[in-house]
JSON list of C-alpha atoms in Angstrom, two decimals:
[
{"chain": "W", "resi": 259, "resn": "MET", "atom": "CA", "xyz": [-5.04, 4.71, 18.83]},
{"chain": "W", "resi": 260, "resn": "VAL", "atom": "CA", "xyz": [-2.87, 5.58, 15.82]},
{"chain": "W", "resi": 261, "resn": "LEU", "atom": "CA", "xyz": [-4.22, 2.88, 13.50]},
{"chain": "W", "resi": 262, "resn": "SER", "atom": "CA", "xyz": [-7.86, 3.70, 14.15]},
{"chain": "W", "resi": 263, "resn": "ARG", "atom": "CA", "xyz": [-7.36, 6.13, 11.26]},
{"chain": "W", "resi": 264, "resn": "THR", "atom": "CA", "xyz": [-5.60, 5.40, 7.97]},
{"chain": "W", "resi": 265, "resn": "THR", "atom": "CA", "xyz": [-1.85, 5.74, 8.56]},
{"chain": "W", "resi": 266, "resn": "GLU", "atom": "CA", "xyz": [0.71, 5.96, 5.76]},
{"chain": "W", "resi": 267, "resn": "VAL", "atom": "CA", "xyz": [4.02, 4.23, 6.41]},
{"chain": "W", "resi": 268, "resn": "ALA", "atom": "CA", "xyz": [7.04, 3.27, 4.31]},
{"chain": "W", "resi": 269, "resn": "LEU", "atom": "CA", "xyz": [7.04, -0.36, 3.23]},
{"chain": "W", "resi": 270, "resn": "SER", "atom": "CA", "xyz": [10.57, -0.73, 4.60]},
{"chain": "W", "resi": 271, "resn": "ALA", "atom": "CA", "xyz": [9.39, 0.47, 8.02]},
{"chain": "W", "resi": 272, "resn": "LEU", "atom": "CA", "xyz": [6.49, -1.99, 8.03]},
{"chain": "W", "resi": 273, "resn": "LEU", "atom": "CA", "xyz": [8.74, -4.87, 6.99]},
{"chain": "W", "resi": 274, "resn": "GLY", "atom": "CA", "xyz": [11.10, -3.89, 9.80]},
{"chain": "W", "resi": 275, "resn": "ALA", "atom": "CA", "xyz": [8.19, -4.07, 12.22]},
{"chain": "W", "resi": 276, "resn": "PHE", "atom": "CA", "xyz": [7.35, -7.55, 10.94]},
{"chain": "W", "resi": 277, "resn": "ARG", "atom": "CA", "xyz": [10.93, -8.68, 11.56]},
{"chain": "W", "resi": 278, "resn": "GLU", "atom": "CA", "xyz": [11.04, -7.15, 15.03]},
{"chain": "W", "resi": 279, "resn": "THR", "atom": "CA", "xyz": [7.88, -9.01, 16.02]},
{"chain": "W", "resi": 280, "resn": "GLY", "atom": "CA", "xyz": [9.30, -12.32, 14.75]},
{"chain": "W", "resi": 281, "resn": "LEU", "atom": "CA", "xyz": [7.25, -12.44, 11.54]},
{"chain": "W", "resi": 282, "resn": "GLU", "atom": "CA", "xyz": [9.78, -13.17, 8.82]},
{"chain": "W", "resi": 283, "resn": "ASP", "atom": "CA", "xyz": [7.24, -14.14, 6.15]},
{"chain": "W", "resi": 284, "resn": "PRO", "atom": "CA", "xyz": [4.85, -11.20, 5.61]},
{"chain": "W", "resi": 285, "resn": "HIS", "atom": "CA", "xyz": [2.03, -11.47, 3.11]},
{"chain": "W", "resi": 286, "resn": "ALA", "atom": "CA", "xyz": [2.85, -11.61, -0.60]},
{"chain": "W", "resi": 287, "resn": "VAL", "atom": "CA", "xyz": [1.20, -8.22, -1.27]},
{"chain": "W", "resi": 288, "resn": "PHE", "atom": "CA", "xyz": [4.21, -6.63, 0.45]},
{"chain": "W", "resi": 289, "resn": "GLY", "atom": "CA", "xyz": [6.71, -8.48, -1.72]},
{"chain": "W", "resi": 290, "resn": "ALA", "atom": "CA", "xyz": [6.30, -6.58, -4.99]},
{"chain": "W", "resi": 291, "resn": "GLY", "atom": "CA", "xyz": [7.84, -3.40, -3.61]},
{"chain": "W", "resi": 292, "resn": "THR", "atom": "CA", "xyz": [10.67, -4.88, -1.57]},
{"chain": "W", "resi": 293, "resn": "VAL", "atom": "CA", "xyz": [14.19, -3.73, -2.37]},
{"chain": "W", "resi": 294, "resn": "HIS", "atom": "CA", "xyz": [17.39, -5.62, -1.59]},
{"chain": "W", "resi": 295, "resn": "VAL", "atom": "CA", "xyz": [19.41, -3.79, 1.03]},
{"chain": "W", "resi": 296, "resn": "PRO", "atom": "CA", "xyz": [23.17, -4.47, 1.10]},
{"chain": "W", "resi": 297, "resn": "PRO", "atom": "CA", "xyz": [24.43, -5.65, 4.51]},
{"chain": "W", "resi": 298, "resn": "SER", "atom": "CA", "xyz": [26.57, -2.52, 4.75]},
{"chain": "W", "resi": 299, "resn": "LEU", "atom": "CA", "xyz": [23.43, -0.35, 4.72]},
{"chain": "W", "resi": 300, "resn": "ALA", "atom": "CA", "xyz": [21.20, -2.59, 6.84]},
{"chain": "W", "resi": 301, "resn": "ASP", "atom": "CA", "xyz": [21.81, -0.73, 10.11]},
{"chain": "W", "resi": 302, "resn": "GLN", "atom": "CA", "xyz": [21.15, 2.65, 8.49]},
{"chain": "W", "resi": 303, "resn": "THR", "atom": "CA", "xyz": [17.97, 1.35, 6.84]},
{"chain": "W", "resi": 304, "resn": "ASP", "atom": "CA", "xyz": [16.70, -0.12, 10.10]},
{"chain": "W", "resi": 305, "resn": "GLU", "atom": "CA", "xyz": [17.40, 3.16, 11.89]},
{"chain": "W", "resi": 306, "resn": "GLU", "atom": "CA", "xyz": [15.49, 5.13, 9.27]},
{"chain": "W", "resi": 307, "resn": "ALA", "atom": "CA", "xyz": [12.57, 2.70, 9.52]},
{"chain": "W", "resi": 308, "resn": "ARG", "atom": "CA", "xyz": [12.47, 3.00, 13.30]},
{"chain": "W", "resi": 309, "resn": "GLY", "atom": "CA", "xyz": [12.66, 6.78, 12.99]},
{"chain": "W", "resi": 310, "resn": "GLU", "atom": "CA", "xyz": [9.55, 6.80, 10.81]},
{"chain": "W", "resi": 311, "resn": "LEU", "atom": "CA", "xyz": [7.67, 4.48, 13.17]},
{"chain": "W", "resi": 312, "resn": "SER", "atom": "CA", "xyz": [8.62, 6.72, 16.08]},
{"chain": "W", "resi": 313, "resn": "ARG", "atom": "CA", "xyz": [7.34, 9.85, 14.30]},
{"chain": "W", "resi": 314, "resn": "LEU", "atom": "CA", "xyz": [4.05, 8.05, 13.64]},
{"chain": "W", "resi": 315, "resn": "GLY", "atom": "CA", "xyz": [3.68, 7.06, 17.28]},
{"chain": "W", "resi": 316, "resn": "LEU", "atom": "CA", "xyz": [4.15, 3.37, 16.50]},
{"chain": "W", "resi": 317, "resn": "LEU", "atom": "CA", "xyz": [7.17, 2.85, 18.77]},
{"chain": "W", "resi": 318, "resn": "ARG", "atom": "CA", "xyz": [6.91, 2.63, 22.54]},
{"chain": "W", "resi": 319, "resn": "ARG", "atom": "CA", "xyz": [10.01, 2.68, 24.74]},
{"chain": "W", "resi": 320, "resn": "GLY", "atom": "CA", "xyz": [12.20, 1.85, 21.78]},
{"chain": "W", "resi": 321, "resn": "ARG", "atom": "CA", "xyz": [10.17, -1.10, 20.52]},
{"chain": "W", "resi": 322, "resn": "VAL", "atom": "CA", "xyz": [7.25, -1.66, 18.18]},
{"chain": "W", "resi": 323, "resn": "SER", "atom": "CA", "xyz": [4.05, -0.55, 19.90]},
{"chain": "W", "resi": 324, "resn": "ASP", "atom": "CA", "xyz": [1.54, -3.16, 21.02]},
{"chain": "W", "resi": 325, "resn": "GLU", "atom": "CA", "xyz": [-0.92, -1.68, 18.54]},
{"chain": "W", "resi": 326, "resn": "LEU", "atom": "CA", "xyz": [1.40, -2.15, 15.56]},
{"chain": "W", "resi": 327, "resn": "GLU", "atom": "CA", "xyz": [2.53, -5.57, 16.78]},
{"chain": "W", "resi": 328, "resn": "ASP", "atom": "CA", "xyz": [-1.09, -6.71, 16.94]},
{"chain": "W", "resi": 329, "resn": "ALA", "atom": "CA", "xyz": [-1.72, -5.36, 13.42]},
{"chain": "W", "resi": 330, "resn": "CYS", "atom": "CA", "xyz": [1.35, -7.19, 12.09]},
{"chain": "W", "resi": 331, "resn": "HIS", "atom": "CA", "xyz": [0.14, -10.47, 13.56]},
{"chain": "W", "resi": 332, "resn": "VAL", "atom": "CA", "xyz": [-3.29, -10.01, 11.98]},
{"chain": "W", "resi": 333, "resn": "LEU", "atom": "CA", "xyz": [-1.74, -9.27, 8.58]},
{"chain": "W", "resi": 334, "resn": "ALA", "atom": "CA", "xyz": [0.78, -12.12, 8.69]},
{"chain": "W", "resi": 335, "resn": "ARG", "atom": "CA", "xyz": [-1.29, -14.77, 10.49]},
{"chain": "W", "resi": 336, "resn": "ALA", "atom": "CA", "xyz": [-4.83, -14.12, 9.30]},
{"chain": "W", "resi": 337, "resn": "ASP", "atom": "CA", "xyz": [-7.65, -16.61, 9.75]},
{"chain": "W", "resi": 338, "resn": "SER", "atom": "CA", "xyz": [-9.26, -15.18, 6.61]},
{"chain": "W", "resi": 339, "resn": "GLU", "atom": "CA", "xyz": [-7.84, -12.82, 4.01]},
{"chain": "W", "resi": 340, "resn": "TYR", "atom": "CA", "xyz": [-9.43, -10.79, 1.24]},
{"chain": "W", "resi": 341, "resn": "VAL", "atom": "CA", "xyz": [-7.15, -9.44, -1.50]},
{"chain": "W", "resi": 342, "resn": "ALA", "atom": "CA", "xyz": [-7.76, -7.09, -4.42]},
{"chain": "W", "resi": 343, "resn": "ARG", "atom": "CA", "xyz": [-5.09, -6.49, -7.05]},
{"chain": "W", "resi": 344, "resn": "VAL", "atom": "CA", "xyz": [-5.98, -3.29, -8.85]},
{"chain": "W", "resi": 345, "resn": "ASP", "atom": "CA", "xyz": [-4.92, -1.39, -11.96]},
{"chain": "W", "resi": 346, "resn": "ASN", "atom": "CA", "xyz": [-6.52, 2.06, -11.99]},
{"chain": "W", "resi": 347, "resn": "ARG", "atom": "CA", "xyz": [-5.58, 3.97, -15.15]},
{"chain": "W", "resi": 348, "resn": "GLY", "atom": "CA", "xyz": [-2.13, 2.40, -15.01]},
{"chain": "W", "resi": 349, "resn": "ASN", "atom": "CA", "xyz": [-1.64, 2.98, -11.29]},
{"chain": "W", "resi": 350, "resn": "GLN", "atom": "CA", "xyz": [-1.31, -0.38, -9.58]},
{"chain": "W", "resi": 351, "resn": "TYR", "atom": "CA", "xyz": [-1.84, -1.32, -5.96]},
{"chain": "W", "resi": 352, "resn": "SER", "atom": "CA", "xyz": [-2.90, -4.24, -3.80]},
{"chain": "W", "resi": 353, "resn": "ALA", "atom": "CA", "xyz": [-5.40, -4.13, -0.95]},
{"chain": "W", "resi": 354, "resn": "LEU", "atom": "CA", "xyz": [-5.29, -6.76, 1.80]},
{"chain": "W", "resi": 355, "resn": "VAL", "atom": "CA", "xyz": [-8.04, -7.07, 4.39]},
{"chain": "W", "resi": 356, "resn": "ALA", "atom": "CA", "xyz": [-6.95, -9.56, 7.03]},
{"chain": "W", "resi": 357, "resn": "GLN", "atom": "CA", "xyz": [-9.14, -10.99, 9.77]},
{"chain": "W", "resi": 358, "resn": "ARG", "atom": "CA", "xyz": [-7.83, -12.76, 12.86]},
{"chain": "W", "resi": 359, "resn": "GLY", "atom": "CA", "xyz": [-10.46, -13.54, 15.45]},
{"chain": "W", "resi": 360, "resn": "HIS", "atom": "CA", "xyz": [-12.50, -10.35, 15.83]},
{"chain": "W", "resi": 361, "resn": "ALA", "atom": "CA", "xyz": [-9.67, -8.07, 14.62]},
{"chain": "W", "resi": 362, "resn": "VAL", "atom": "CA", "xyz": [-9.64, -6.75, 11.04]},
{"chain": "W", "resi": 363, "resn": "VAL", "atom": "CA", "xyz": [-6.72, -4.80, 9.56]},
{"chain": "W", "resi": 364, "resn": "THR", "atom": "CA", "xyz": [-6.46, -3.27, 6.10]},
{"chain": "W", "resi": 365, "resn": "ALA", "atom": "CA", "xyz": [-3.18, -2.69, 4.26]},
{"chain": "W", "resi": 366, "resn": "VAL", "atom": "CA", "xyz": [-3.13, -0.96, 0.88]},
{"chain": "W", "resi": 367, "resn": "CYS", "atom": "CA", "xyz": [0.29, -1.32, -0.74]},
{"chain": "W", "resi": 368, "resn": "ALA", "atom": "CA", "xyz": [1.45, 0.78, -3.69]},
{"chain": "W", "resi": 369, "resn": "GLY", "atom": "CA", "xyz": [5.14, 0.66, -4.49]},
{"chain": "W", "resi": 370, "resn": "GLN", "atom": "CA", "xyz": [7.14, 1.67, -1.43]},
{"chain": "W", "resi": 371, "resn": "ARG", "atom": "CA", "xyz": [4.20, 3.02, 0.59]},
{"chain": "W", "resi": 372, "resn": "VAL", "atom": "CA", "xyz": [1.56, 1.26, 2.67]},
{"chain": "W", "resi": 373, "resn": "TRP", "atom": "CA", "xyz": [-1.66, 2.61, 4.17]},
{"chain": "W", "resi": 374, "resn": "LEU", "atom": "CA", "xyz": [-2.68, 0.78, 7.35]},
{"chain": "W", "resi": 375, "resn": "LYS", "atom": "CA", "xyz": [-5.95, 0.86, 9.25]},
{"chain": "W", "resi": 376, "resn": "ALA", "atom": "CA", "xyz": [-7.46, -1.15, 12.09]},
{"chain": "W", "resi": 377, "resn": "GLU", "atom": "CA", "xyz": [-11.07, -1.45, 10.99]},
{"chain": "W", "resi": 378, "resn": "GLU", "atom": "CA", "xyz": [-14.22, -0.91, 13.00]},
{"chain": "W", "resi": 379, "resn": "LYS", "atom": "CA", "xyz": [-16.29, -4.00, 13.69]},
{"chain": "W", "resi": 380, "resn": "ARG", "atom": "CA", "xyz": [-19.47, -2.57, 12.15]},
{"chain": "W", "resi": 381, "resn": "ARG", "atom": "CA", "xyz": [-18.34, -3.35, 8.58]},
{"chain": "W", "resi": 382, "resn": "SER", "atom": "CA", "xyz": [-17.69, -6.81, 7.19]},
{"chain": "W", "resi": 383, "resn": "PRO", "atom": "CA", "xyz": [-14.23, -7.58, 5.76]},
{"chain": "W", "resi": 384, "resn": "ALA", "atom": "CA", "xyz": [-15.86, -8.04, 2.34]},
{"chain": "W", "resi": 385, "resn": "ALA", "atom": "CA", "xyz": [-17.38, -4.54, 2.48]},
{"chain": "W", "resi": 386, "resn": "VAL", "atom": "CA", "xyz": [-14.06, -3.09, 3.66]},
{"chain": "W", "resi": 387, "resn": "LEU", "atom": "CA", "xyz": [-12.23, -4.63, 0.70]},
{"chain": "W", "resi": 388, "resn": "VAL", "atom": "CA", "xyz": [-14.74, -3.29, -1.82]},
{"chain": "W", "resi": 389, "resn": "ALA", "atom": "CA", "xyz": [-14.52, 0.16, -0.21]},
{"chain": "W", "resi": 390, "resn": "ASN", "atom": "CA", "xyz": [-10.81, 0.16, -1.06]},
{"chain": "W", "resi": 391, "resn": "LEU", "atom": "CA", "xyz": [-11.44, -0.24, -4.79]},
{"chain": "W", "resi": 392, "resn": "PRO", "atom": "CA", "xyz": [-11.30, 2.90, -6.96]},
{"chain": "W", "resi": 393, "resn": "THR", "atom": "CA", "xyz": [-14.61, 4.78, -6.95]},
{"chain": "W", "resi": 394, "resn": "ARG", "atom": "CA", "xyz": [-16.57, 4.21, -10.15]},
{"chain": "W", "resi": 395, "resn": "ARG", "atom": "CA", "xyz": [-20.24, 4.21, -11.04]},
{"chain": "W", "resi": 396, "resn": "SER", "atom": "CA", "xyz": [-21.77, 0.83, -11.72]},
{"chain": "W", "resi": 397, "resn": "ALA", "atom": "CA", "xyz": [-22.76, -0.13, -15.24]},
{"chain": "W", "resi": 398, "resn": "SER", "atom": "CA", "xyz": [-26.48, -0.49, -15.83]},
{"chain": "W", "resi": 399, "resn": "LEU", "atom": "CA", "xyz": [-27.07, -4.00, -17.15]},
{"chain": "W", "resi": 400, "resn": "PRO", "atom": "CA", "xyz": [-29.02, -7.12, -16.21]},
{"chain": "W", "resi": 401, "resn": "THR", "atom": "CA", "xyz": [-27.14, -9.92, -14.49]},
{"chain": "W", "resi": 402, "resn": "PHE", "atom": "CA", "xyz": [-26.74, -12.98, -16.71]},
{"chain": "W", "resi": 403, "resn": "SER", "atom": "CA", "xyz": [-24.86, -16.29, -16.58]},
{"chain": "W", "resi": 404, "resn": "LEU", "atom": "CA", "xyz": [-23.60, -18.80, -19.10]},
{"chain": "W", "resi": 405, "resn": "PRO", "atom": "CA", "xyz": [-21.56, -22.01, -19.05]},
{"chain": "W", "resi": 406, "resn": "GLN", "atom": "CA", "xyz": [-17.85, -21.37, -19.48]},
{"chain": "W", "resi": 407, "resn": "HIS", "atom": "CA", "xyz": [-17.63, -23.90, -22.32]},
{"chain": "W", "resi": 408, "resn": "GLU", "atom": "CA", "xyz": [-20.37, -21.98, -24.13]},
{"chain": "W", "resi": 409, "resn": "PHE", "atom": "CA", "xyz": [-18.40, -18.75, -23.78]},
{"chain": "W", "resi": 410, "resn": "HIS", "atom": "CA", "xyz": [-15.40, -20.44, -25.41]},
{"chain": "W", "resi": 411, "resn": "GLY", "atom": "CA", "xyz": [-17.58, -22.00, -28.11]},
{"chain": "W", "resi": 412, "resn": "GLU", "atom": "CA", "xyz": [-16.41, -25.50, -27.14]},
{"chain": "W", "resi": 413, "resn": "ASP", "atom": "CA", "xyz": [-19.81, -27.09, -27.81]},
{"chain": "W", "resi": 414, "resn": "SER", "atom": "CA", "xyz": [-20.09, -25.94, -31.41]},
{"chain": "W", "resi": 415, "resn": "ASP", "atom": "CA", "xyz": [-18.32, -26.55, -34.71]},
{"chain": "W", "resi": 416, "resn": "PHE", "atom": "CA", "xyz": [-18.98, -22.88, -35.44]},
{"chain": "W", "resi": 417, "resn": "PRO", "atom": "CA", "xyz": [-17.65, -20.75, -32.54]},
{"chain": "W", "resi": 418, "resn": "ALA", "atom": "CA", "xyz": [-18.97, -17.62, -34.24]},
{"chain": "W", "resi": 419, "resn": "ASP", "atom": "CA", "xyz": [-22.49, -18.94, -33.69]},
{"chain": "W", "resi": 420, "resn": "ARG", "atom": "CA", "xyz": [-22.26, -18.64, -29.92]},
{"chain": "W", "resi": 421, "resn": "SER", "atom": "CA", "xyz": [-25.21, -17.58, -27.80]},
{"chain": "W", "resi": 422, "resn": "ARG", "atom": "CA", "xyz": [-26.15, -13.95, -27.35]},
{"chain": "W", "resi": 423, "resn": "ALA", "atom": "CA", "xyz": [-24.95, -14.10, -23.73]},
{"chain": "W", "resi": 424, "resn": "ALA", "atom": "CA", "xyz": [-21.55, -15.42, -24.83]},
{"chain": "W", "resi": 425, "resn": "ARG", "atom": "CA", "xyz": [-21.17, -12.70, -27.48]},
{"chain": "W", "resi": 426, "resn": "THR", "atom": "CA", "xyz": [-22.22, -9.99, -25.02]},
{"chain": "W", "resi": 427, "resn": "ALA", "atom": "CA", "xyz": [-19.72, -11.15, -22.39]},
{"chain": "W", "resi": 428, "resn": "ASP", "atom": "CA", "xyz": [-16.98, -11.40, -24.99]},
{"chain": "W", "resi": 429, "resn": "ALA", "atom": "CA", "xyz": [-17.70, -7.87, -26.24]},
{"chain": "W", "resi": 430, "resn": "MET", "atom": "CA", "xyz": [-17.43, -6.47, -22.70]},
{"chain": "W", "resi": 431, "resn": "LEU", "atom": "CA", "xyz": [-14.09, -8.19, -22.16]},
{"chain": "W", "resi": 432, "resn": "ARG", "atom": "CA", "xyz": [-12.77, -6.77, -25.43]},
{"chain": "W", "resi": 433, "resn": "GLN", "atom": "CA", "xyz": [-13.76, -3.17, -24.68]},
{"chain": "W", "resi": 434, "resn": "PRO", "atom": "CA", "xyz": [-11.05, -0.72, -23.59]},
{"chain": "W", "resi": 435, "resn": "ALA", "atom": "CA", "xyz": [-11.01, -0.46, -19.79]},
{"chain": "W", "resi": 436, "resn": "SER", "atom": "CA", "xyz": [-9.73, 2.44, -17.70]},
{"chain": "W", "resi": 437, "resn": "GLY", "atom": "CA", "xyz": [-9.23, 0.05, -14.80]},
{"chain": "W", "resi": 438, "resn": "PHE", "atom": "CA", "xyz": [-9.58, -3.54, -13.77]},
{"chain": "W", "resi": 439, "resn": "GLY", "atom": "CA", "xyz": [-9.01, -5.75, -10.79]},
{"chain": "W", "resi": 440, "resn": "GLU", "atom": "CA", "xyz": [-9.05, -9.27, -9.42]},
{"chain": "W", "resi": 441, "resn": "ILE", "atom": "CA", "xyz": [-10.40, -10.28, -6.01]},
{"chain": "W", "resi": 442, "resn": "THR", "atom": "CA", "xyz": [-9.37, -13.45, -4.20]},
{"chain": "W", "resi": 443, "resn": "VAL", "atom": "CA", "xyz": [-10.33, -14.85, -0.81]},
{"chain": "W", "resi": 444, "resn": "GLY", "atom": "CA", "xyz": [-8.54, -17.43, 1.30]},
{"chain": "W", "resi": 445, "resn": "VAL", "atom": "CA", "xyz": [-8.56, -19.09, 4.70]},
{"chain": "W", "resi": 446, "resn": "GLY", "atom": "CA", "xyz": [-5.26, -19.48, 6.56]},
{"chain": "W", "resi": 447, "resn": "THR", "atom": "CA", "xyz": [-1.87, -18.22, 5.40]},
{"chain": "W", "resi": 448, "resn": "GLY", "atom": "CA", "xyz": [1.18, -19.41, 3.49]},
{"chain": "W", "resi": 449, "resn": "ARG", "atom": "CA", "xyz": [1.31, -23.07, 2.52]},
{"chain": "W", "resi": 450, "resn": "ARG", "atom": "CA", "xyz": [-1.65, -23.83, 4.76]},
{"chain": "W", "resi": 451, "resn": "GLN", "atom": "CA", "xyz": [-3.96, -21.45, 2.91]},
{"chain": "W", "resi": 452, "resn": "ARG", "atom": "CA", "xyz": [-7.16, -22.75, 1.35]},
{"chain": "W", "resi": 453, "resn": "PRO", "atom": "CA", "xyz": [-8.29, -20.38, -1.43]},
{"chain": "W", "resi": 454, "resn": "ALA", "atom": "CA", "xyz": [-11.86, -20.04, -2.61]},
{"chain": "W", "resi": 455, "resn": "ASP", "atom": "CA", "xyz": [-12.48, -21.80, -5.92]},
{"chain": "W", "resi": 456, "resn": "GLY", "atom": "CA", "xyz": [-14.35, -18.87, -7.44]},
{"chain": "W", "resi": 457, "resn": "VAL", "atom": "CA", "xyz": [-12.74, -15.98, -9.30]},
{"chain": "W", "resi": 458, "resn": "LEU", "atom": "CA", "xyz": [-14.14, -12.44, -9.14]},
{"chain": "W", "resi": 459, "resn": "THR", "atom": "CA", "xyz": [-12.89, -9.69, -11.44]},
{"chain": "W", "resi": 460, "resn": "TYR", "atom": "CA", "xyz": [-14.13, -6.33, -12.66]},
{"chain": "W", "resi": 461, "resn": "ARG", "atom": "CA", "xyz": [-13.51, -3.94, -15.54]},
{"chain": "W", "resi": 462, "resn": "ASP", "atom": "CA", "xyz": [-14.17, -0.20, -15.60]},
{"chain": "W", "resi": 463, "resn": "LEU", "atom": "CA", "xyz": [-15.73, 0.43, -19.01]},
{"chain": "W", "resi": 464, "resn": "ALA", "atom": "CA", "xyz": [-17.16, 3.57, -20.59]},
{"chain": "W", "resi": 465, "resn": "GLU", "atom": "CA", "xyz": [-20.64, 2.62, -19.33]},
{"chain": "W", "resi": 466, "resn": "GLY", "atom": "CA", "xyz": [-19.39, 1.90, -15.81]},
{"chain": "W", "resi": 467, "resn": "ARG", "atom": "CA", "xyz": [-18.00, -0.95, -13.73]},
{"chain": "W", "resi": 468, "resn": "VAL", "atom": "CA", "xyz": [-18.86, -4.50, -14.81]},
{"chain": "W", "resi": 469, "resn": "ALA", "atom": "CA", "xyz": [-18.07, -7.52, -12.63]},
{"chain": "W", "resi": 470, "resn": "PHE", "atom": "CA", "xyz": [-17.35, -11.06, -13.80]},
{"chain": "W", "resi": 471, "resn": "GLU", "atom": "CA", "xyz": [-17.52, -14.16, -11.63]},
{"chain": "W", "resi": 472, "resn": "VAL", "atom": "CA", "xyz": [-16.34, -17.65, -12.53]},
{"chain": "W", "resi": 473, "resn": "SER", "atom": "CA", "xyz": [-17.86, -20.25, -10.21]},
{"chain": "W", "resi": 474, "resn": "GLY", "atom": "CA", "xyz": [-18.77, -23.91, -9.93]},
{"chain": "W", "resi": 475, "resn": "PRO", "atom": "CA", "xyz": [-16.76, -27.15, -10.04]},
{"chain": "W", "resi": 476, "resn": "ALA", "atom": "CA", "xyz": [-14.05, -27.53, -12.67]},
{"chain": "W", "resi": 477, "resn": "SER", "atom": "CA", "xyz": [-16.26, -29.81, -14.73]},
{"chain": "W", "resi": 478, "resn": "ASN", "atom": "CA", "xyz": [-19.16, -27.34, -14.80]},
{"chain": "W", "resi": 479, "resn": "ARG", "atom": "CA", "xyz": [-17.87, -23.77, -14.55]},
{"chain": "W", "resi": 480, "resn": "TYR", "atom": "CA", "xyz": [-20.19, -20.81, -15.07]},
{"chain": "W", "resi": 481, "resn": "ILE", "atom": "CA", "xyz": [-19.47, -17.18, -15.91]},
{"chain": "W", "resi": 482, "resn": "THR", "atom": "CA", "xyz": [-21.76, -14.57, -14.37]},
{"chain": "W", "resi": 483, "resn": "VAL", "atom": "CA", "xyz": [-21.74, -11.00, -15.66]},
{"chain": "W", "resi": 484, "resn": "MET", "atom": "CA", "xyz": [-23.25, -8.34, -13.42]},
{"chain": "W", "resi": 485, "resn": "PRO", "atom": "CA", "xyz": [-23.20, -4.64, -12.54]},
{"chain": "W", "resi": 486, "resn": "GLY", "atom": "CA", "xyz": [-20.13, -3.64, -10.52]},
{"chain": "W", "resi": 487, "resn": "ASP", "atom": "CA", "xyz": [-22.25, -2.20, -7.72]},
{"chain": "W", "resi": 488, "resn": "ASN", "atom": "CA", "xyz": [-20.40, -2.02, -4.38]},
{"chain": "W", "resi": 489, "resn": "TYR", "atom": "CA", "xyz": [-23.18, -3.75, -2.46]},
{"chain": "W", "resi": 490, "resn": "LEU", "atom": "CA", "xyz": [-23.39, -6.59, -4.98]},
{"chain": "W", "resi": 491, "resn": "LEU", "atom": "CA", "xyz": [-19.60, -6.95, -5.10]},
{"chain": "W", "resi": 492, "resn": "ALA", "atom": "CA", "xyz": [-19.43, -7.14, -1.30]},
{"chain": "W", "resi": 493, "resn": "ARG", "atom": "CA", "xyz": [-22.08, -9.87, -1.31]},
{"chain": "W", "resi": 494, "resn": "LYS", "atom": "CA", "xyz": [-20.10, -11.83, -3.89]},
{"chain": "W", "resi": 495, "resn": "VAL", "atom": "CA", "xyz": [-16.86, -11.46, -1.91]},
{"chain": "W", "resi": 496, "resn": "ALA", "atom": "CA", "xyz": [-18.61, -12.64, 1.25]},
{"chain": "W", "resi": 497, "resn": "ALA", "atom": "CA", "xyz": [-20.02, -15.61, -0.68]},
{"chain": "W", "resi": 498, "resn": "LEU", "atom": "CA", "xyz": [-16.51, -16.57, -1.79]},
{"chain": "W", "resi": 499, "resn": "ARG", "atom": "CA", "xyz": [-15.46, -16.71, 1.86]},
{"chain": "W", "resi": 500, "resn": "GLU", "atom": "CA", "xyz": [-18.51, -18.80, 2.80]},
{"chain": "W", "resi": 501, "resn": "SER", "atom": "CA", "xyz": [-17.84, -21.23, -0.05]},
{"chain": "W", "resi": 502, "resn": "ILE", "atom": "CA", "xyz": [-14.56, -22.31, 1.55]},
{"chain": "W", "resi": 503, "resn": "ASP", "atom": "CA", "xyz": [-16.41, -23.66, 4.58]},
{"chain": "W", "resi": 504, "resn": "GLY", "atom": "CA", "xyz": [-18.78, -25.53, 2.28]}
]
């Protein structure tokens, strides 16, 4: 199976595979790198895309292989999706982990290139997503939480007199970061998608990766600051997915 290992493919070739399998609305992570192709060059572009798929072993008898077709359906019609938008020292990419039934497919998109992989069942989608973040050591700090209104100083006539937790969180957000990212989780696709209410982000600081979570109902939001440890991040991502089901 070609996609049992990470396979690099041109974005144009993958989008062509989506079209050939009747999926005209691929996930938004593939939209940032799309390029308008004039009608006069469409046939040539399609031929080049099919040539690349053929070289990769993703065409069978002149059509998209069953393996790639299945992967396209998982990516475009996921039951659950996990997305990370990453900036790593100025290099930007998006990672999509899509789950449909028992199938899980990862697509990492950077510019005009995509890295595809059909994942093994032994790892959770949340763990797979975190594994696709840039490798960084975790910061050593205790986990702490505070009300969002306290962070903004909304409950005081003297915002400078905020709590120690609020000042600490603010200082971390103001530090220079070599990288940062945002993680979102949703159920369903397109207009039918139900996103998780929580927001999970991270920043790669001099002392290591620090994660920030905003959670709770709109009237009572909390900010949690914690080490950016992979295991802890995966647990938080999984919790976002569980929160959608209530």
